[in-house]
mmCIF file of C-alpha atoms in Angstrom:
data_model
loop_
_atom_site.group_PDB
_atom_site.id
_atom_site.type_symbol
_atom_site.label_atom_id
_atom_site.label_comp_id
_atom_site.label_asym_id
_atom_site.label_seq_id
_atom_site.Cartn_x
_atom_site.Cartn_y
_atom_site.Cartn_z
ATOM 1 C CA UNK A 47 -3.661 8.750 41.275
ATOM 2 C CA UNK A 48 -2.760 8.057 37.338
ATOM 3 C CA UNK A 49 -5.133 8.291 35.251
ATOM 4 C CA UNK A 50 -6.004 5.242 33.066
ATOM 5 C CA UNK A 51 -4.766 4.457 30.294
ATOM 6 C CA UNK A 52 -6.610 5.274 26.665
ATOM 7 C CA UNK A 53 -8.758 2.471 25.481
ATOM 8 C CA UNK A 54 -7.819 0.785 22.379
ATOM 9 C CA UNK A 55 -8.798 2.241 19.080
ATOM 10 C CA UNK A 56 -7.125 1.518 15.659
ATOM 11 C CA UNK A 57 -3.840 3.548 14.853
ATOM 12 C CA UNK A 58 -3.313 3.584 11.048
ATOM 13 C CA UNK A 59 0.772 4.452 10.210
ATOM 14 C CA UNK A 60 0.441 5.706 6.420
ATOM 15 C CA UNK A 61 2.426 7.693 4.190
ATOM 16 C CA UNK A 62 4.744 7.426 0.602
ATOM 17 C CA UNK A 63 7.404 4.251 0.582
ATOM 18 C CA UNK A 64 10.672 4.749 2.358
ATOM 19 C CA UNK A 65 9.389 7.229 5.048
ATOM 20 C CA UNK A 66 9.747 5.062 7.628
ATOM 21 C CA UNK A 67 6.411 3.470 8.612
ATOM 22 C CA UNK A 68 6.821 -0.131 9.189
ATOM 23 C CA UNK A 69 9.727 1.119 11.832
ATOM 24 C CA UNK A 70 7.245 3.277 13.941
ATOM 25 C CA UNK A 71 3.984 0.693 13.843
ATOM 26 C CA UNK A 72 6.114 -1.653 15.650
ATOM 27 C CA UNK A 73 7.038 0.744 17.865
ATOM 28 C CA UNK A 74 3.905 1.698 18.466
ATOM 29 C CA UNK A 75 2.447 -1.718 18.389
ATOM 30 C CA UNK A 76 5.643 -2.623 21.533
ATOM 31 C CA UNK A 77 4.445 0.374 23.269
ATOM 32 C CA UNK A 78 0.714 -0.090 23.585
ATOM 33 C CA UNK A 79 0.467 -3.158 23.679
ATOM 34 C CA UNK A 80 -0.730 -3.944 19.883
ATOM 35 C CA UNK A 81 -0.246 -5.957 16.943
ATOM 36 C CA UNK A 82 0.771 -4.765 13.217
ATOM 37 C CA UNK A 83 -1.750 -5.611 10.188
ATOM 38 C CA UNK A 84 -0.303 -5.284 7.033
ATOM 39 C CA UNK A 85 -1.229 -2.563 4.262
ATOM 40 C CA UNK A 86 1.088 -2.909 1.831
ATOM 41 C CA UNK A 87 -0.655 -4.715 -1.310
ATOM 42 C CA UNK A 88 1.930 -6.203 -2.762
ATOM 43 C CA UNK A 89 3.708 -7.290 0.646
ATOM 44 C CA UNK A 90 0.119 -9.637 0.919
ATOM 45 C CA UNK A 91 2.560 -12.245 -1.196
ATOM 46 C CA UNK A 92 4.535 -14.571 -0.193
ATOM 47 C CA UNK A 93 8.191 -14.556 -1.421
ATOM 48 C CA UNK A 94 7.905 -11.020 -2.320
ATOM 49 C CA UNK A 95 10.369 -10.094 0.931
ATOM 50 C CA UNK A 96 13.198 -8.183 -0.599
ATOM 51 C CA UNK A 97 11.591 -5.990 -3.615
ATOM 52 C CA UNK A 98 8.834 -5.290 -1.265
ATOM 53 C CA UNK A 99 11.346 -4.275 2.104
ATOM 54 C CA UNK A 100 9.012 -6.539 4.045
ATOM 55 C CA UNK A 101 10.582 -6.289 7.599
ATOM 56 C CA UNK A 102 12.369 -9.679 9.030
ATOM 57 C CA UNK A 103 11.323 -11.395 11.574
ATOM 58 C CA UNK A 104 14.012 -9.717 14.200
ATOM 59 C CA UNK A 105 13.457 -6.676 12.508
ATOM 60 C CA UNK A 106 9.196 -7.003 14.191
ATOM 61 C CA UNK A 107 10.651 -7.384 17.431
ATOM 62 C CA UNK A 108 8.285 -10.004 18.448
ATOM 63 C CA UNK A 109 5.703 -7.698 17.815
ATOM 64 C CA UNK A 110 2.623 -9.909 15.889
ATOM 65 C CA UNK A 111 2.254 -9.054 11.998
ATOM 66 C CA UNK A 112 -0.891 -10.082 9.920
ATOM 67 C CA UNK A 113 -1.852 -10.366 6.676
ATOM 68 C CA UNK A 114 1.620 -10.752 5.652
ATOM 69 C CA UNK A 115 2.619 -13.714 3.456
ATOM 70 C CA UNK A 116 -1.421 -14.695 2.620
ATOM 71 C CA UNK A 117 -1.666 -14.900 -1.021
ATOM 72 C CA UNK A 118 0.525 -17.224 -3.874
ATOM 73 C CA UNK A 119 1.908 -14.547 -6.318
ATOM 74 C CA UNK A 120 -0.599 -15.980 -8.917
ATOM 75 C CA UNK A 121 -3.536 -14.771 -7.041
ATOM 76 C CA UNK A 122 -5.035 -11.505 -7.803
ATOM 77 C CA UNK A 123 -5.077 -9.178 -5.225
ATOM 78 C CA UNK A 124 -8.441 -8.185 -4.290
ATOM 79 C CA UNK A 125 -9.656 -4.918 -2.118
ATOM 80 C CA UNK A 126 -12.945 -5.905 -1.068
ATOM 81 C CA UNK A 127 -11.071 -9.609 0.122
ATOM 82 C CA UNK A 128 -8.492 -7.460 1.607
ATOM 83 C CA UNK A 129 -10.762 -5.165 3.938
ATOM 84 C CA UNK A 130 -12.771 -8.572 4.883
ATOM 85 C CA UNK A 131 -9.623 -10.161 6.297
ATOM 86 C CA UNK A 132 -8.217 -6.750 7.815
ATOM 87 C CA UNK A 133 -11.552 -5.801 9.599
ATOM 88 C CA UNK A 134 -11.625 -9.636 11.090
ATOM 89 C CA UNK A 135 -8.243 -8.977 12.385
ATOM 90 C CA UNK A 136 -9.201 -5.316 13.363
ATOM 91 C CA UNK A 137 -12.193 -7.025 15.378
ATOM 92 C CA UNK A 138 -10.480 -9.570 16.925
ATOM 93 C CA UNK A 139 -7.935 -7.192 18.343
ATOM 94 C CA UNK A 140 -10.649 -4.610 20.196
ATOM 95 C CA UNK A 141 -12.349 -7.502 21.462
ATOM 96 C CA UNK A 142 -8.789 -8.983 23.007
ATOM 97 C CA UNK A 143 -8.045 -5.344 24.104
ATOM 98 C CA UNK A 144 -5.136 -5.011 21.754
ATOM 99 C CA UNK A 145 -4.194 -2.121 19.854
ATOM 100 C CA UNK A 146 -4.654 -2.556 15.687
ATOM 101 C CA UNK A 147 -1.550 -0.917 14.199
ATOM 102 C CA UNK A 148 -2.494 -0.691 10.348
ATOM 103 C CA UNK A 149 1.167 -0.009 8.742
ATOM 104 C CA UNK A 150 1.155 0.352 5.267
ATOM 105 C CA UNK A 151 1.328 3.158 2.239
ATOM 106 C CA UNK A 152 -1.651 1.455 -0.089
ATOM 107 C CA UNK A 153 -4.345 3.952 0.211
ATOM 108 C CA UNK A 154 -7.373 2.142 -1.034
ATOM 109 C CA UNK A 155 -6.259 -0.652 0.987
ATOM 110 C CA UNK A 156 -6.133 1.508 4.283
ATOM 111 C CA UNK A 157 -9.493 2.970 3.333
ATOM 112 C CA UNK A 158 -11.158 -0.384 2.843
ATOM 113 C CA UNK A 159 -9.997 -0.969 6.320
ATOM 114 C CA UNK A 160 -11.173 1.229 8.513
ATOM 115 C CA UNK A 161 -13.692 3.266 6.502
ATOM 116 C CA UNK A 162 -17.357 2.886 4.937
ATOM 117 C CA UNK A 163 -15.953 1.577 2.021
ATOM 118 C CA UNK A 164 -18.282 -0.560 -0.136
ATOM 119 C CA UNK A 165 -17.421 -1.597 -4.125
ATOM 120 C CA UNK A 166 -19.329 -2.191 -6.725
ATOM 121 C CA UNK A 167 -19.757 -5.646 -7.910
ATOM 122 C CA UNK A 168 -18.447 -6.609 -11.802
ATOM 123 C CA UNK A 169 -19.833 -7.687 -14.746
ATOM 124 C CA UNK A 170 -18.311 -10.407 -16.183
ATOM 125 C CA UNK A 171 -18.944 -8.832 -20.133
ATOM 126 C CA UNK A 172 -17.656 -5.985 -19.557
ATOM 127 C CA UNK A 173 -14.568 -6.972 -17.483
ATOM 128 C CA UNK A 174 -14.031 -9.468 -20.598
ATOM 129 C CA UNK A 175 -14.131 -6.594 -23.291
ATOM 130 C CA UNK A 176 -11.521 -4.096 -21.238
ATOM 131 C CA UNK A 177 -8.814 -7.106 -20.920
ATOM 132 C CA UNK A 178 -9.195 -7.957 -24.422
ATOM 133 C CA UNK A 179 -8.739 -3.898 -25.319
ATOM 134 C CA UNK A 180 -6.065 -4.056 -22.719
ATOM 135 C CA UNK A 181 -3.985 -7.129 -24.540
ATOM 136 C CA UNK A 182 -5.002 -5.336 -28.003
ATOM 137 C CA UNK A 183 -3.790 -1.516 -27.324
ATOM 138 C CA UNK A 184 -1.816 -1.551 -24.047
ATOM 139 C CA UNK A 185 -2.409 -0.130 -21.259
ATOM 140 C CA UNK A 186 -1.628 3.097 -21.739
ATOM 141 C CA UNK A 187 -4.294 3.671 -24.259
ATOM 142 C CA UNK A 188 -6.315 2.454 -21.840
ATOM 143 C CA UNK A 189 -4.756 5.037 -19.047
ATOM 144 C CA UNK A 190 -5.809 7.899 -21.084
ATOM 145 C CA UNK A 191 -9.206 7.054 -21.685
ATOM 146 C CA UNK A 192 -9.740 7.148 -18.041
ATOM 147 C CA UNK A 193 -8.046 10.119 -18.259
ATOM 148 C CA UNK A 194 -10.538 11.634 -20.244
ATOM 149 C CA UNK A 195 -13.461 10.180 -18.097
ATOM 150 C CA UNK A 196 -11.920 10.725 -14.296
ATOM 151 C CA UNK A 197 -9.037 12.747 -14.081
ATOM 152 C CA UNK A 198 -8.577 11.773 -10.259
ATOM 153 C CA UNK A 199 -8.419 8.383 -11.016
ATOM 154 C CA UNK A 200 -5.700 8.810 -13.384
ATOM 155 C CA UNK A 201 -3.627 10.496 -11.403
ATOM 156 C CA UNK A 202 -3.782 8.053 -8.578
ATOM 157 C CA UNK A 203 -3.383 5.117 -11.348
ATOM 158 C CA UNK A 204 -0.330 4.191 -12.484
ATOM 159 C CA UNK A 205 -0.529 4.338 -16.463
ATOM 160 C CA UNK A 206 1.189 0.852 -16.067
ATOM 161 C CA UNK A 207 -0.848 -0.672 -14.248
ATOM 162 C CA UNK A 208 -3.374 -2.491 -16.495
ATOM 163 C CA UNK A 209 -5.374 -4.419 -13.965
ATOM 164 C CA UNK A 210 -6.771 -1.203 -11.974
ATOM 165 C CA UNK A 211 -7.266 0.962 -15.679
ATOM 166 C CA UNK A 212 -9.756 -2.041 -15.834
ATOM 167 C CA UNK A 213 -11.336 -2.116 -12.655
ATOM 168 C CA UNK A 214 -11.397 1.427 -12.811
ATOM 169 C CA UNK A 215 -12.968 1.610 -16.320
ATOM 170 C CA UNK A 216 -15.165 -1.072 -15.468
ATOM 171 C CA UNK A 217 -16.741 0.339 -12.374
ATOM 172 C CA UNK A 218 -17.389 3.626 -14.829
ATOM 173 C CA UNK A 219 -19.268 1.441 -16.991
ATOM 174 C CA UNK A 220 -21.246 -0.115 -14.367
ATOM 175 C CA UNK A 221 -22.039 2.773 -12.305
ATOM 176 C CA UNK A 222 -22.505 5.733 -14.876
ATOM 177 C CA UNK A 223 -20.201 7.528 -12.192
ATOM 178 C CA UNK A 224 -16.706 8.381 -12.556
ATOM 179 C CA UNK A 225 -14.148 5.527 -10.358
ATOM 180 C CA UNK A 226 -13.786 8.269 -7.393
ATOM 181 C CA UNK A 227 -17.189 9.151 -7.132
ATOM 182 C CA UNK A 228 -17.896 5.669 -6.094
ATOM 183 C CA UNK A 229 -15.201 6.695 -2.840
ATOM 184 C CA UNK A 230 -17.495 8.065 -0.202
ATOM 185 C CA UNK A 231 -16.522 11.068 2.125
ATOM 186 C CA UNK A 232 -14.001 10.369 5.067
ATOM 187 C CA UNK A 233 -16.134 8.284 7.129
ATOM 188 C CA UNK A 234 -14.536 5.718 9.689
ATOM 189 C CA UNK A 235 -16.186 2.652 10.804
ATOM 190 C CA UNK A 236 -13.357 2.666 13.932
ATOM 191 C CA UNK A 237 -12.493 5.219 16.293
ATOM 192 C CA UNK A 238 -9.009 5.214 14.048
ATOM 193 C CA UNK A 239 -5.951 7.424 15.065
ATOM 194 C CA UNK A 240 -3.963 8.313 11.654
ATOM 195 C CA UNK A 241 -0.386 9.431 11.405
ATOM 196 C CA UNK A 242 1.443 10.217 8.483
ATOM 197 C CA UNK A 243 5.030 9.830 7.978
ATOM 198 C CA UNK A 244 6.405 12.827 6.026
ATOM 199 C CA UNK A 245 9.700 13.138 4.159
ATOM 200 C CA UNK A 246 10.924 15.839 2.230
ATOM 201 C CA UNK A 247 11.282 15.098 -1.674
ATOM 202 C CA UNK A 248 15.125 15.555 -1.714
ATOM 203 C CA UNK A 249 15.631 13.232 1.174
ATOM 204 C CA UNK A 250 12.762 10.530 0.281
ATOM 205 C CA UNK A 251 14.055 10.623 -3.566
ATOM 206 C CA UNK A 252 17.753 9.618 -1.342
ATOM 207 C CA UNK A 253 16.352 7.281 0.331
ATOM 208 C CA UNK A 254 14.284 5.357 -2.427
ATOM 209 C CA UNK A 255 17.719 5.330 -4.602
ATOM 210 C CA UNK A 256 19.430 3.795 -1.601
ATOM 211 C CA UNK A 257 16.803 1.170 -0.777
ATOM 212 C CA UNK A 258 16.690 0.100 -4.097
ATOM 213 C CA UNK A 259 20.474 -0.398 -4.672
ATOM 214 C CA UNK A 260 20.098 -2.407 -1.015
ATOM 215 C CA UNK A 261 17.219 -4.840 -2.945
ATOM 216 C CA UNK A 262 20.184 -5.581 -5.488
ATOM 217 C CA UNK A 263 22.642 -6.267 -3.536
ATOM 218 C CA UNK A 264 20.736 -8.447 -1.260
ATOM 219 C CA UNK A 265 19.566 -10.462 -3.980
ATOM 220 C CA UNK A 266 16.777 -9.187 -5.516
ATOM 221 C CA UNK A 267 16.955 -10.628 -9.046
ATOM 222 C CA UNK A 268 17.573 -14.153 -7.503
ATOM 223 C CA UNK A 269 13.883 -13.583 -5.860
ATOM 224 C CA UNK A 270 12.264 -12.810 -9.005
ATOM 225 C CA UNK A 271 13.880 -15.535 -10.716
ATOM 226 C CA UNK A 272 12.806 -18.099 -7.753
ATOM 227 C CA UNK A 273 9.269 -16.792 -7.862
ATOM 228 C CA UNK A 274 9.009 -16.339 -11.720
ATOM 229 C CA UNK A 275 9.537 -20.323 -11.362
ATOM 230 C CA UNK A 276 6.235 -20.031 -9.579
ATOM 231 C CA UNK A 277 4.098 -18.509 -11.516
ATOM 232 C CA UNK A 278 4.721 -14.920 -11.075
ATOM 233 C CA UNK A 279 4.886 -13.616 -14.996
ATOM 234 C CA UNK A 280 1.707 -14.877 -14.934
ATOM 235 C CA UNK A 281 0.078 -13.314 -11.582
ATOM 236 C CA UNK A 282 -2.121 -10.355 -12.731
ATOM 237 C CA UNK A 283 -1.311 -8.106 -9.396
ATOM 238 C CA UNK A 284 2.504 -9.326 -8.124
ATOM 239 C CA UNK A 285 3.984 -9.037 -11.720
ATOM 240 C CA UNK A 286 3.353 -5.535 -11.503
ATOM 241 C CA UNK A 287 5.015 -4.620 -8.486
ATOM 242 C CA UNK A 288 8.078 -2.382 -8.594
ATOM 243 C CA UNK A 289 11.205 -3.759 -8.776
ATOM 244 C CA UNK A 290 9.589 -7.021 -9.863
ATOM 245 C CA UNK A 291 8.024 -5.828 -13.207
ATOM 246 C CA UNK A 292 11.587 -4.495 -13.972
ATOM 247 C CA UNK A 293 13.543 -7.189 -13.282
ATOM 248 C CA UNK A 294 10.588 -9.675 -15.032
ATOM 249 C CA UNK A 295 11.436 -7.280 -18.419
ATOM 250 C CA UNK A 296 15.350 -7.929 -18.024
ATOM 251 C CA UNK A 297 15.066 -11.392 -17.449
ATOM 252 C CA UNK A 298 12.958 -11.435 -20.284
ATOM 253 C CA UNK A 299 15.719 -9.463 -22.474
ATOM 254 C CA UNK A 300 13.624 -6.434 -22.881
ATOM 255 C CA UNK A 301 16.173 -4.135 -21.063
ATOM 256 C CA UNK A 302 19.594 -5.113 -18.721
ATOM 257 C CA UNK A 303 19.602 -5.433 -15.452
ATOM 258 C CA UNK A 304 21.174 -1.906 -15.122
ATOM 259 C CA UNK A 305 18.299 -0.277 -16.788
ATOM 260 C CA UNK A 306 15.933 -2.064 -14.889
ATOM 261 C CA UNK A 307 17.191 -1.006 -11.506
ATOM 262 C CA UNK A 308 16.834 2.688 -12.749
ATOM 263 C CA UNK A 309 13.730 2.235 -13.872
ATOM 264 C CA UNK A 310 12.660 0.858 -10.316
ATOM 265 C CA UNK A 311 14.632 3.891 -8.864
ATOM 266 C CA UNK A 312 12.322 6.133 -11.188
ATOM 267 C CA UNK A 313 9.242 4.295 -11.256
ATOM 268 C CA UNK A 314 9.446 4.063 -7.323
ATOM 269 C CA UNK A 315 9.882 8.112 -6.769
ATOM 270 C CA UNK A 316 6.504 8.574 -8.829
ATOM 271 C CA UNK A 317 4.943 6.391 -6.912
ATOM 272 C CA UNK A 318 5.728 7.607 -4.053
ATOM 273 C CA UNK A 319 4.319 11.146 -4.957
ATOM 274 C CA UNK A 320 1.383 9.316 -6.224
ATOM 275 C CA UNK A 321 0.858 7.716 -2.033
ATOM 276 C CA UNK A 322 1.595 10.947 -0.861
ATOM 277 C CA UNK A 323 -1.059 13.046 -3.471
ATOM 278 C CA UNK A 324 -3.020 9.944 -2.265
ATOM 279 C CA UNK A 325 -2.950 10.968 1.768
ATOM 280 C CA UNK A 326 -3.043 15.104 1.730
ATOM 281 C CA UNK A 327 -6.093 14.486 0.567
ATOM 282 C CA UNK A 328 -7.225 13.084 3.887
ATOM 283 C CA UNK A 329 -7.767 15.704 6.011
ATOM 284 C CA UNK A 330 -7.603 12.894 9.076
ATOM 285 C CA UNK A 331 -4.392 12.599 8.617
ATOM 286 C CA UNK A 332 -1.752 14.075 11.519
ATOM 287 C CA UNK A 333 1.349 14.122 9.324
ATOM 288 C CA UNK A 334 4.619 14.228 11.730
ATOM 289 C CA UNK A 335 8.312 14.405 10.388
ATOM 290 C CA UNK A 336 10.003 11.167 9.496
ATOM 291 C CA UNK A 337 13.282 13.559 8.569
ATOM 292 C CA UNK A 338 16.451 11.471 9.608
ATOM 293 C CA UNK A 339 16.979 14.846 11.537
ATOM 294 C CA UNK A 340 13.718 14.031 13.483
ATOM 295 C CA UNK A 341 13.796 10.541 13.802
ATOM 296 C CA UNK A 342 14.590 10.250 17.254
ATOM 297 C CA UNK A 343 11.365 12.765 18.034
ATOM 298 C CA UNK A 344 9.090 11.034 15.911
ATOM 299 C CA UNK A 345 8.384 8.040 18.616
ATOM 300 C CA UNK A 346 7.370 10.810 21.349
ATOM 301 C CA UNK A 347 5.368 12.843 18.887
ATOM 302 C CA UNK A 348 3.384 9.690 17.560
ATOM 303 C CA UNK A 349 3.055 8.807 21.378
ATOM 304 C CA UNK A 350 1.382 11.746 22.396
ATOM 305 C CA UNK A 351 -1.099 11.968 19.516
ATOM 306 C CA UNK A 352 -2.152 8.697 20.628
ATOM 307 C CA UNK A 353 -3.030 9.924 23.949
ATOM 308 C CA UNK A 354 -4.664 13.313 22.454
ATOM 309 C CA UNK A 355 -8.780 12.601 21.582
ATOM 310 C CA UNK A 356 -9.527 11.447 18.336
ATOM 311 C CA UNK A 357 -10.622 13.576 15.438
ATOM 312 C CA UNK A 358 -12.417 10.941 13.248
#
């Protein structure tokens, strides 16, 4: 007699860009009987297909997706909205019997999914003060105060990325605590399954260079132009997405086009070191080869860690 089958529980497929996640959640999603829910931040907006490698519709295999496509590129993105709209999907799913498949290499964003995750509120002042020091001094000034005040934070910050020095500097303010001390310990709210794609530097550094020169050719400054005709210069949160900050400066004669595709090349490796610091710091995480060598174990291997208990 077979034994029965494992009852849902939330599988969350995480890991640095160009590892091959969104691949193996729909997999996984076609073989238990799930649906995909987005965790990409910036693949939230619509238009942003090719900088952002959002899979095609064939490419899901008629496999459901959510929280793709949900936001206008002028809307700022927003965690705590994000983890409202993921944990009603997450929900919904368990209750149908289906399988959530979180897919996506934003690590805050995965967190505010499927663990006790709760953020501190703003303050309208103080938010106020940091944007005006941000349009004053730039934000790397603004980088290397947090530096100064949480280290962690920093490193997991882009220096670029004004919006979250903010937030970040702002929750400081509020809270009297450094930004990471307001992250609580690993602490799921699901019985959640995590895997973790893992890539070698040399061959994810080969891989990010090739996608990239694929988001060129396939017409990647013709979707920034289209969607810069809709607002997105002025979108706090989709203007600084790779590949679409770059191509915003060259289209605003700041570099060429040339230079801005190697700066997404370069900005895009230290990201992804950034998402993979981000992970190894989870000790939930069952990291499994995504090596092109490996690729045709890494279904099977994913598989059977799925049917092994969970270790929240």
């Amino acid at each position: 007699m077979s034994s029965a089958p494992p009852a849902p529980r939330v599988i969350a497929v995480v890991g640095p860009t160009a590892a091959g996640k969104s691949d193996l959640g729909v997999f996984l999603a076609r073989e238990l009987g799930g649906e995909v829910i987005n965790a990409d931040s910036m693949q939230l907006y619509r238009g942003m297909d090719i900088g952002t490698a959002k899979l095609t519709p064939e490419e899901r295999g008629e496999v459901p997706h959510h929280l793709l496509d949900i936001w206008d590129v002028t809307v700022t993105a927003s965690v705590a909205e994000y983890q409202r709209l993921a944990r009603e999907r997450i929900d919904a799913l368990l209750a149908a019997g289906r399988w959530p498949v979180l897919v996506g290499g934003s690590g805050l964003y995965v967190r505010g999914a499927v663990d006790h995750l709760e953020f501190p509120g703003t303050d309208p002042d103080v938010r106020s003060r940091l944007e005006g020091e941000l349009t004053l001094r730039g934000s790397g000034a603004l980088h290397a105060r947090l530096a100064a005040a949480d280290p962690e934070a920093a490193r997991a910050i882009l220096p670029s990325n004004g919006r979250r020095i903010v937030r970040a500097l702002e929750v400081i303010e509020i809270t009297g605590l450094p930004f990471t001390a307001n992250l609580p310990g690993h602490d799921s709210v699901y019985d959640t399954l995590q895997i973790g794609v893992d890539v070698a530097r040399p061959e994810l550094d080969e891989r990010i260079t090739g996608r990239v020169d694929r988001m060129w050719d396939a017409g990647l400054v013709d979707e920034v132009r289209a969607l810069e005709a809709q607002g997105l210069r002025e979108g706090r949160t989709a203007s600084r997405a790779l590949g679409y900050q770059q191509v915003l400066a060259a289209l605003a004669g700041e570099c060429t086009l040339e230079d801005a595709r190697a700066e997404t090349v370069r900005a895009t490796k230290r990201f992804a070191r950034r998402q993979d610091s981000w992970f190894r710091r989870d000790p939930r995480v069952h990291w499994l080869s995504g090596a092109a060598a490996d690729l045709t174990e890494l279904p099977r291997l994913a598989l059977s860690l799925v049917e092994r208990p969970v270790t929240a």
